Tab-separated table of C-alpha atoms and ligand atoms in Angstrom:
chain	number	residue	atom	x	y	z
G	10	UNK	CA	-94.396	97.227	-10.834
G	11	UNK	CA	-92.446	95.206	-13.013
G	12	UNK	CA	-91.634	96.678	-16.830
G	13	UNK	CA	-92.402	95.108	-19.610
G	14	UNK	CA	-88.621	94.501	-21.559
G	15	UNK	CA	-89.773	95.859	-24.884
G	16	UNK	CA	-90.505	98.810	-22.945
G	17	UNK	CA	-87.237	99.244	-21.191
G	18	UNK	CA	-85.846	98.704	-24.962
G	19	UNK	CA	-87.847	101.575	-26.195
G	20	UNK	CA	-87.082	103.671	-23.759
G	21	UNK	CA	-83.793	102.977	-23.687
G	22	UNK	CA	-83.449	103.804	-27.509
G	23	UNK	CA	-84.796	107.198	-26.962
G	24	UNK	CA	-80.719	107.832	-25.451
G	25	UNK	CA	-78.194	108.159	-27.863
G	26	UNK	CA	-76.506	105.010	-29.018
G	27	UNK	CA	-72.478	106.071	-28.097
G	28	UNK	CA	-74.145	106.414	-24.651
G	29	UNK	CA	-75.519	104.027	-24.481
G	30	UNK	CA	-72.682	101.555	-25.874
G	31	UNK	CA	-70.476	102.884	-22.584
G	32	UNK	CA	-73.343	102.581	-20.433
G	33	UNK	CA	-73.375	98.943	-21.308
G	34	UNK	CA	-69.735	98.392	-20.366
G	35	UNK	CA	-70.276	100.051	-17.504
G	36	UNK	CA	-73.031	97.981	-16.468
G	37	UNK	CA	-71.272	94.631	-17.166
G	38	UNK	CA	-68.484	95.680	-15.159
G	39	UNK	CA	-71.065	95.949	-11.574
G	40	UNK	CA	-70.442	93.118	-10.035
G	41	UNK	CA	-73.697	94.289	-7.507
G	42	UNK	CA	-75.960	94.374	-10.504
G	43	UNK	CA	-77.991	91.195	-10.693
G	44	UNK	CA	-77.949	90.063	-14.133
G	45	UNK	CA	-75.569	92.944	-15.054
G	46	UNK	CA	-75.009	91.238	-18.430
G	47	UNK	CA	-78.504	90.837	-19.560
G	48	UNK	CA	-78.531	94.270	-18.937
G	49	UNK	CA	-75.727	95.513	-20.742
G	50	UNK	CA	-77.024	93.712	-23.683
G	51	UNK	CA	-80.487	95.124	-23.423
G	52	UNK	CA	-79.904	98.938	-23.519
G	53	UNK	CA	-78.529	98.235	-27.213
G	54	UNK	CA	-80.612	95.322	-28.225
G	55	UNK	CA	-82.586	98.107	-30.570
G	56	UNK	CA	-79.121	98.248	-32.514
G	57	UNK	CA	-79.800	94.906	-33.438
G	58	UNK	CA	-82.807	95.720	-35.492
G	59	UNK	CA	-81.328	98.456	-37.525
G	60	UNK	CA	-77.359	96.559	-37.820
G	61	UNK	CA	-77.184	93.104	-36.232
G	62	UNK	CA	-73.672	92.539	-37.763
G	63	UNK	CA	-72.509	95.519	-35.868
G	64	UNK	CA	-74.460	94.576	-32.195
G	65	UNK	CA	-73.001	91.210	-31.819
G	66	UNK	CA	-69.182	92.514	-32.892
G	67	UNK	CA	-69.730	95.357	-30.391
G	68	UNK	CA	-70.808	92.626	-27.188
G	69	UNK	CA	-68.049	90.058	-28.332
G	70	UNK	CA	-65.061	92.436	-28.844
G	71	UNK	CA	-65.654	93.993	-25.809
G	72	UNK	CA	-66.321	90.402	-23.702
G	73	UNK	CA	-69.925	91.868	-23.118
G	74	UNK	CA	-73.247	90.035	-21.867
G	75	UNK	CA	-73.489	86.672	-23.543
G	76	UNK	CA	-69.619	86.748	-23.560
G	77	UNK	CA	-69.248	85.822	-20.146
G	78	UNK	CA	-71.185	82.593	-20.082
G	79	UNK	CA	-67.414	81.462	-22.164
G	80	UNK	CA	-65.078	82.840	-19.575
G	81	UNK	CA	-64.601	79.628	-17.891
G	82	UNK	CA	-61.738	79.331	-16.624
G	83	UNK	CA	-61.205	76.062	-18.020
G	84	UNK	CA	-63.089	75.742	-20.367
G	85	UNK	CA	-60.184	72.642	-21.785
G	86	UNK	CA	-60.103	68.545	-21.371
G	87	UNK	CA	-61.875	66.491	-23.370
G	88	UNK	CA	-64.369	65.991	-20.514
G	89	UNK	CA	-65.524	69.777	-20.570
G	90	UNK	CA	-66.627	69.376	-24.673
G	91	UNK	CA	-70.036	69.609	-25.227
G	92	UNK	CA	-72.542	66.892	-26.121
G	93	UNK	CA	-73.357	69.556	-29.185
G	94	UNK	CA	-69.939	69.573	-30.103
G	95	UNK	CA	-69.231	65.703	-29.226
G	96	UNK	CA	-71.544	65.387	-32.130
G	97	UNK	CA	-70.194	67.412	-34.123
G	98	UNK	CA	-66.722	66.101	-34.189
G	99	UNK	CA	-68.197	62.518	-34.512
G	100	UNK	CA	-70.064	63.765	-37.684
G	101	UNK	CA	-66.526	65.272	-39.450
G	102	UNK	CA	-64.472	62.054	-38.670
G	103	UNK	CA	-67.416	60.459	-39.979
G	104	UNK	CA	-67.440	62.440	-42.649
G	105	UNK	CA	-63.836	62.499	-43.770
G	106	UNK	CA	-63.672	58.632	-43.376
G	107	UNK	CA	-66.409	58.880	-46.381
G	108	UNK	CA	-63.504	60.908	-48.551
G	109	UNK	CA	-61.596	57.952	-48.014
G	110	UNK	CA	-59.298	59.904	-45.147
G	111	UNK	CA	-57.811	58.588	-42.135
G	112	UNK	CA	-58.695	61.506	-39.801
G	113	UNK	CA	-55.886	59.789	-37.553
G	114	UNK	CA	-52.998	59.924	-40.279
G	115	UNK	CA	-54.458	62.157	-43.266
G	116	UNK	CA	-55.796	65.223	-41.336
G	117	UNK	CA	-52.709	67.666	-40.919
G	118	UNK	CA	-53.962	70.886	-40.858
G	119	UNK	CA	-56.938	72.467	-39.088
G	120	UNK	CA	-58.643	76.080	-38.094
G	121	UNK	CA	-61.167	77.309	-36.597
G	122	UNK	CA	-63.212	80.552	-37.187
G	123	UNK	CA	-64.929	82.058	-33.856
G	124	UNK	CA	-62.552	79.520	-31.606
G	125	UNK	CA	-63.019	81.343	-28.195
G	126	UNK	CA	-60.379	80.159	-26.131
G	127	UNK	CA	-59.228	77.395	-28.768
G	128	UNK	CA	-60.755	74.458	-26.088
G	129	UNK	CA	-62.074	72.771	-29.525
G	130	UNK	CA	-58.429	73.091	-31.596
G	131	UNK	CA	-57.148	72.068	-28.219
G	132	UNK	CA	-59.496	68.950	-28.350
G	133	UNK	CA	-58.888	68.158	-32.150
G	134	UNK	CA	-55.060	68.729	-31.462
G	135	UNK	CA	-54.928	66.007	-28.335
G	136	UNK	CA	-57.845	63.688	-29.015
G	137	UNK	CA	-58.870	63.735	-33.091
G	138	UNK	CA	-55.857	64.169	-35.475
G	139	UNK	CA	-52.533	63.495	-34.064
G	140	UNK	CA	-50.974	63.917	-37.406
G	141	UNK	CA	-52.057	67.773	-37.498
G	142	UNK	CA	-49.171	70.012	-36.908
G	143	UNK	CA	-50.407	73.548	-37.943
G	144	UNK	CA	-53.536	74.268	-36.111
G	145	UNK	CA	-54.609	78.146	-35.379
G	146	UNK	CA	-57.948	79.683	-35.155
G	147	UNK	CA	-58.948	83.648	-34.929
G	148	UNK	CA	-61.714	85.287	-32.852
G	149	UNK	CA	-62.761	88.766	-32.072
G	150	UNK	CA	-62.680	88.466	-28.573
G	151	UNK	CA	-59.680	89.799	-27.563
G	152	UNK	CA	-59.936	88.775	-23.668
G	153	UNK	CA	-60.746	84.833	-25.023
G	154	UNK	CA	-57.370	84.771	-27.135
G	155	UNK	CA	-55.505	85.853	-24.226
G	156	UNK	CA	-56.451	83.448	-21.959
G	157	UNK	CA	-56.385	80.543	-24.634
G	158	UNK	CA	-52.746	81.644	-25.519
G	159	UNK	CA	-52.011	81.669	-21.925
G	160	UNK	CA	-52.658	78.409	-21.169
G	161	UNK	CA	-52.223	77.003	-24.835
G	162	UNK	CA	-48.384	77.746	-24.148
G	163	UNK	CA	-48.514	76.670	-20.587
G	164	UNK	CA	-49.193	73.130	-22.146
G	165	UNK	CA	-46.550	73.200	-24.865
G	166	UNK	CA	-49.367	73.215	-27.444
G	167	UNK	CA	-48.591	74.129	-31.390
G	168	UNK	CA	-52.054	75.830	-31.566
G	169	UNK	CA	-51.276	79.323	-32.686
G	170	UNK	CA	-54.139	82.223	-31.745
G	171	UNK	CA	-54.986	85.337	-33.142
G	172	UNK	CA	-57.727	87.716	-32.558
G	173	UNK	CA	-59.062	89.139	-36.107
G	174	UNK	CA	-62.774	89.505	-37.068
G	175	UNK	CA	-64.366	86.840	-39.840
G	176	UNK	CA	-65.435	89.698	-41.508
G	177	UNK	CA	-61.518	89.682	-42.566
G	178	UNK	CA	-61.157	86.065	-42.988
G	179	UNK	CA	-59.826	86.672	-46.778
G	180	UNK	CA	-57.224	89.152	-45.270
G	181	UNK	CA	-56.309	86.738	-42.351
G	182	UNK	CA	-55.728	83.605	-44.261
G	183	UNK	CA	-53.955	85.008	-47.173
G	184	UNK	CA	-52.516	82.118	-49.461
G	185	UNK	CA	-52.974	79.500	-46.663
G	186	UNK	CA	-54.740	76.109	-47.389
G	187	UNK	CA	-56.339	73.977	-44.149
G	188	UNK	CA	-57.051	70.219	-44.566
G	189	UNK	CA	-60.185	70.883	-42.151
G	190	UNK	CA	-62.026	74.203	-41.047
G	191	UNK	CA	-64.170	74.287	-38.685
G	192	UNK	CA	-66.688	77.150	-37.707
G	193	UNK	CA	-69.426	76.534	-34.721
G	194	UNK	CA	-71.982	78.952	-33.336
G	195	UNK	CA	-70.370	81.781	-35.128
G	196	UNK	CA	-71.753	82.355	-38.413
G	197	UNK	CA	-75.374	83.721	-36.486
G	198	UNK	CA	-73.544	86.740	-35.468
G	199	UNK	CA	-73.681	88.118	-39.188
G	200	UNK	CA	-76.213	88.566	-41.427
G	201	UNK	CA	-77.015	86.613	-44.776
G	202	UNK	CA	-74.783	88.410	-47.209
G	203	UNK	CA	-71.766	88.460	-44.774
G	204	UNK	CA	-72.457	84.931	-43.409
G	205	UNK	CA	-72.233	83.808	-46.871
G	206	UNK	CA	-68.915	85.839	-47.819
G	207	UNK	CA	-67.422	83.778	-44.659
G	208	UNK	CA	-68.643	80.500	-45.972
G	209	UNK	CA	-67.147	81.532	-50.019
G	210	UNK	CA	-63.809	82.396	-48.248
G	211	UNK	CA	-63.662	78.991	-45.955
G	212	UNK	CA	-64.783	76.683	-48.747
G	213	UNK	CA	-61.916	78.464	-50.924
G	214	UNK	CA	-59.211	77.748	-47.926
G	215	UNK	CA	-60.471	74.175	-46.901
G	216	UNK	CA	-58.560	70.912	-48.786
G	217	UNK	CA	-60.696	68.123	-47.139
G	218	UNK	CA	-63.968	69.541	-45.079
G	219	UNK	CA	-65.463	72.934	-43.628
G	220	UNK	CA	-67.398	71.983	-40.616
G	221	UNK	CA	-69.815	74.707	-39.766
G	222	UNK	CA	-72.543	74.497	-37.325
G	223	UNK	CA	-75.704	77.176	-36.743
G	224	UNK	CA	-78.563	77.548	-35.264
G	225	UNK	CA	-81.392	74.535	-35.777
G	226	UNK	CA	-84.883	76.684	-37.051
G	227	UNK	CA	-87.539	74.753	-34.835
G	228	UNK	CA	-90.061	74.219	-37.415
G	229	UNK	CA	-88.593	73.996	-40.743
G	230	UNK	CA	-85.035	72.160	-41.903
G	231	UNK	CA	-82.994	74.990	-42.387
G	232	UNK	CA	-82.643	73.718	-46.152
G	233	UNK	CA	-85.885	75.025	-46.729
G	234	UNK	CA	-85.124	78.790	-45.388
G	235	UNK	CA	-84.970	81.273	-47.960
G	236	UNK	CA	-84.079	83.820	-46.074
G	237	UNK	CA	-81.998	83.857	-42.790
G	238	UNK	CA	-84.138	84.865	-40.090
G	239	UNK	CA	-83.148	86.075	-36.787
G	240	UNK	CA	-83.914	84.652	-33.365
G	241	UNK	CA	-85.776	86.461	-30.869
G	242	UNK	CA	-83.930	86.082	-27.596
G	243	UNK	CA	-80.669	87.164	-28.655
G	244	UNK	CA	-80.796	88.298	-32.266
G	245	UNK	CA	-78.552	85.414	-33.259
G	246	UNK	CA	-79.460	84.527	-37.180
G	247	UNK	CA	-80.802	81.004	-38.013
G	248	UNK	CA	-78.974	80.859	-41.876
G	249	UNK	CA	-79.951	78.399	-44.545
G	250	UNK	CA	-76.357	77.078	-44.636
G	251	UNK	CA	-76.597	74.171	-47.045
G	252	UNK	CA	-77.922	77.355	-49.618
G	253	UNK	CA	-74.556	79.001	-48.575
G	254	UNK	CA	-72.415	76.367	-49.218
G	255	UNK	CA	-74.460	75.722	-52.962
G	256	UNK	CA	-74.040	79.413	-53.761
G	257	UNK	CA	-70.155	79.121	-53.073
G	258	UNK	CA	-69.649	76.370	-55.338
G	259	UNK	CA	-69.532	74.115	-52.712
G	260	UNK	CA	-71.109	70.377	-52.188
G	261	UNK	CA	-73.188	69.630	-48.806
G	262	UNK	CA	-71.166	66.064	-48.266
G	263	UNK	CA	-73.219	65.764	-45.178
G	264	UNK	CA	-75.525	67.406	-42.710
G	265	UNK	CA	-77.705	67.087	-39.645
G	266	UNK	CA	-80.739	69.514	-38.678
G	267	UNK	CA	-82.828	68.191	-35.169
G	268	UNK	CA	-85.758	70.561	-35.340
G	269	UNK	CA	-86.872	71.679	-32.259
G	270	UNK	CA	-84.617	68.941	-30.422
G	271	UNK	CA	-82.236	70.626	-28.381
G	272	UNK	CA	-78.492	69.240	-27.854
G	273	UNK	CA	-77.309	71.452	-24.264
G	274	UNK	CA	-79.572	73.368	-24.666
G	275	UNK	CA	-78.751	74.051	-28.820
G	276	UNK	CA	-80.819	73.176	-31.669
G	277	UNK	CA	-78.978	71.546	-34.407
G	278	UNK	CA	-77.841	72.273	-37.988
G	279	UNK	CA	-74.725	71.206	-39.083
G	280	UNK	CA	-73.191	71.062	-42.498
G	281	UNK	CA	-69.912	69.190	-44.099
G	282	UNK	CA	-69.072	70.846	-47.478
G	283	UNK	CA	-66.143	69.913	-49.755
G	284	UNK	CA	-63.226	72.224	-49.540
G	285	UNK	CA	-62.418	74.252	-53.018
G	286	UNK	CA	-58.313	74.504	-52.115
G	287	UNK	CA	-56.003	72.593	-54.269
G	288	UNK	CA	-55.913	68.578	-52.515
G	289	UNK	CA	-52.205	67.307	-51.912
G	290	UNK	CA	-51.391	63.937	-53.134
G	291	UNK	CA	-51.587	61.713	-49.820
G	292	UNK	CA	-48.642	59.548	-49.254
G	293	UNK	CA	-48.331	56.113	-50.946
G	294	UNK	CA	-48.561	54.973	-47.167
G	295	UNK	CA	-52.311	55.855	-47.675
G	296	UNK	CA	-53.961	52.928	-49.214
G	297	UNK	CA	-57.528	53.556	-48.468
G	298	UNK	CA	-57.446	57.474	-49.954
G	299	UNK	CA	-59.004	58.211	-53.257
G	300	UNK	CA	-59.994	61.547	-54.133
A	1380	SAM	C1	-71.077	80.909	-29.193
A	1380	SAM	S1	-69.336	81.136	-29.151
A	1380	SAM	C2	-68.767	79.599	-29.887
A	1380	SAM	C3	-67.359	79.275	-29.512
A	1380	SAM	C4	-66.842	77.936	-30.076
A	1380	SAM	N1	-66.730	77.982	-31.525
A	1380	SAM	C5	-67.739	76.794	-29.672
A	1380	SAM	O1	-68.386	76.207	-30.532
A	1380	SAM	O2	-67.790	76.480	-28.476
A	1380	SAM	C6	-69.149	82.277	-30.488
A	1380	SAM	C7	-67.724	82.738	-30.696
A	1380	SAM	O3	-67.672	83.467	-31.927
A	1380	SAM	C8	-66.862	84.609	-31.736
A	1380	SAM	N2	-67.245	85.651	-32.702
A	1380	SAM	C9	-68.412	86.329	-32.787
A	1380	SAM	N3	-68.366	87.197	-33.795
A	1380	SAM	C10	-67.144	87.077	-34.367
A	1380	SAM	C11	-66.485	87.712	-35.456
A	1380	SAM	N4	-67.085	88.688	-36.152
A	1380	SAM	N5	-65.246	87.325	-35.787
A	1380	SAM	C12	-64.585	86.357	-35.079
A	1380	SAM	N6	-65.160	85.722	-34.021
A	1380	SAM	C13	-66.423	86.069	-33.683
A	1380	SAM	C14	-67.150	85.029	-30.306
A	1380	SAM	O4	-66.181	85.904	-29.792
A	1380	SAM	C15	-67.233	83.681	-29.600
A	1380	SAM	O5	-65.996	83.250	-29.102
């Protein structure tokens, strides 16, 4: 007899949740286990409901369930970036060549929030902006940064690492100013009010453009969301980001949403806002810049 899942979730929330929180790391760790990791995420998925912030820090800091589908072991090369990501990237150099920016010469500074291994920094460092010396990014899985530093330093790279929650972001960036920040798949693993704290403290650190990408809503252009609204499968939130962005003072410069149109598998909704940090005077050697 096979059991329904919402009854294996019920049941399972009957146990209490410390349990159940080391059963779940136990059960990733079985190796026999078919589909260990949809299991470790299941007996918690009812934490979701009640603190969804909380249930996706728990999985990723401890390189739970969904965790694992980024353990690659090289996950770097510009032939291993995604055709969601591909697109992305084309969409900020398109973007910044609207400011008037040679992404080339003028782009000298990037980070990333939620950068996994740092495979995308990695990408911007060697294939996008060959003028960018400081490049660092922070995620809260501890087992991606180690491996990304690892073979970051292997390849004389000057991307620096560092595993801190966005929650902190404020904390983590401090007085530092990025040309370009970028943030992709991340911001569904918090809720509205924190999502939107994220996007306040990026716009306020960004010079040129923040880069963030969510989840696509099927139906409706994200725009049109007024309140985020979580997905089924994995409790990821599909945010109204362009209202984010408007809320933090920002300006939507450009965006893409591909309703139900899915890019590897990913449903698209991207959005390029102005950065709120203080812009440096480019170089006289930059004819083409006005700002
Ligand atoms: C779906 S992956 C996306 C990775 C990469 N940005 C990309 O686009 O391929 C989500 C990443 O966000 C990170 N993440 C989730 N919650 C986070 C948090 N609270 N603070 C920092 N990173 C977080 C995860 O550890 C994971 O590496």
């Amino acid at each position: 007899m096979v059991i329904p899942r919402t009854i294996k979730k019920a049941a399972y929330a009957t146990l209490p949740l410390a349990w159940r929180k080391r059963l779940a790391m136990w059960l990733d760790r079985q190796q026999w286990i078919a589909n260990r990791h949809e299991w470790s995420m299941l007996v918690i998925r009812d934490w979701a409901e009640k603190d969804v912030d909380a249930y996706h820090k728990f999985l990723w800091s401890e390189h739970l369930g969904y965790a694992k589908f980024y353990d690659s072991a090289n996950s770097f090369g510009a032939d291993k970036i995604l055709p969601s990501r591909r697109l992305l990237f084309e969409d900020l150099l398109a973007c910044l060549r609207e400011q008037g920016l040679d992404p080339r010469r003028d782009v000298k500074s990037v980070f990333e929030v939620g950068c996994s291994q740092g495979y995308l920094l990695r990408f911007a460092e060697t294939q996008l902006f060959p003028a960018a010396t400081d490049l660092a990014g922070i995620d809260i899985d501890g087992t991606a940064i180690e491996a990304g530093i690892a073979y970051l330093s292997e390849q004389g790279s000057k991307i620096r690492l560092q595993r801190a929650d966005m929650s902190d972001l404020e904390n983590v960036l401090g007085e530092k100013s990025y040309d370009v920040i970028l943030c992709a798949g991340v911001l569904l693993y918090l809720k509205q009010e924190a999502a939107e704290e994220v996007v306040r403290t990026m716009l306020r650190h960004t010079r040129y453009v923040v880069a963030i990408a969510g989840i696509g809503h099927p139906e409706v252009d994200n725009a049109g969301l007024t309140v985020s609204e979580p997905r089924a499968w994995d409790a990821g939130m599909v945010h109204n980001i362009d209202a984010m962005v408007e809320k933090a003072g920002g300006k939507v410069l450009q965006r893409r949403w591909e309703g139900a149109h899915e890019i590897n598998g990913q449903r698209i909704h991207f959005v390029f806002s102005s950065g709120k940090a203080a812009v440096a005077p480019l170089s006289p050697a930059s004819p083409t810049a006005t700002r």
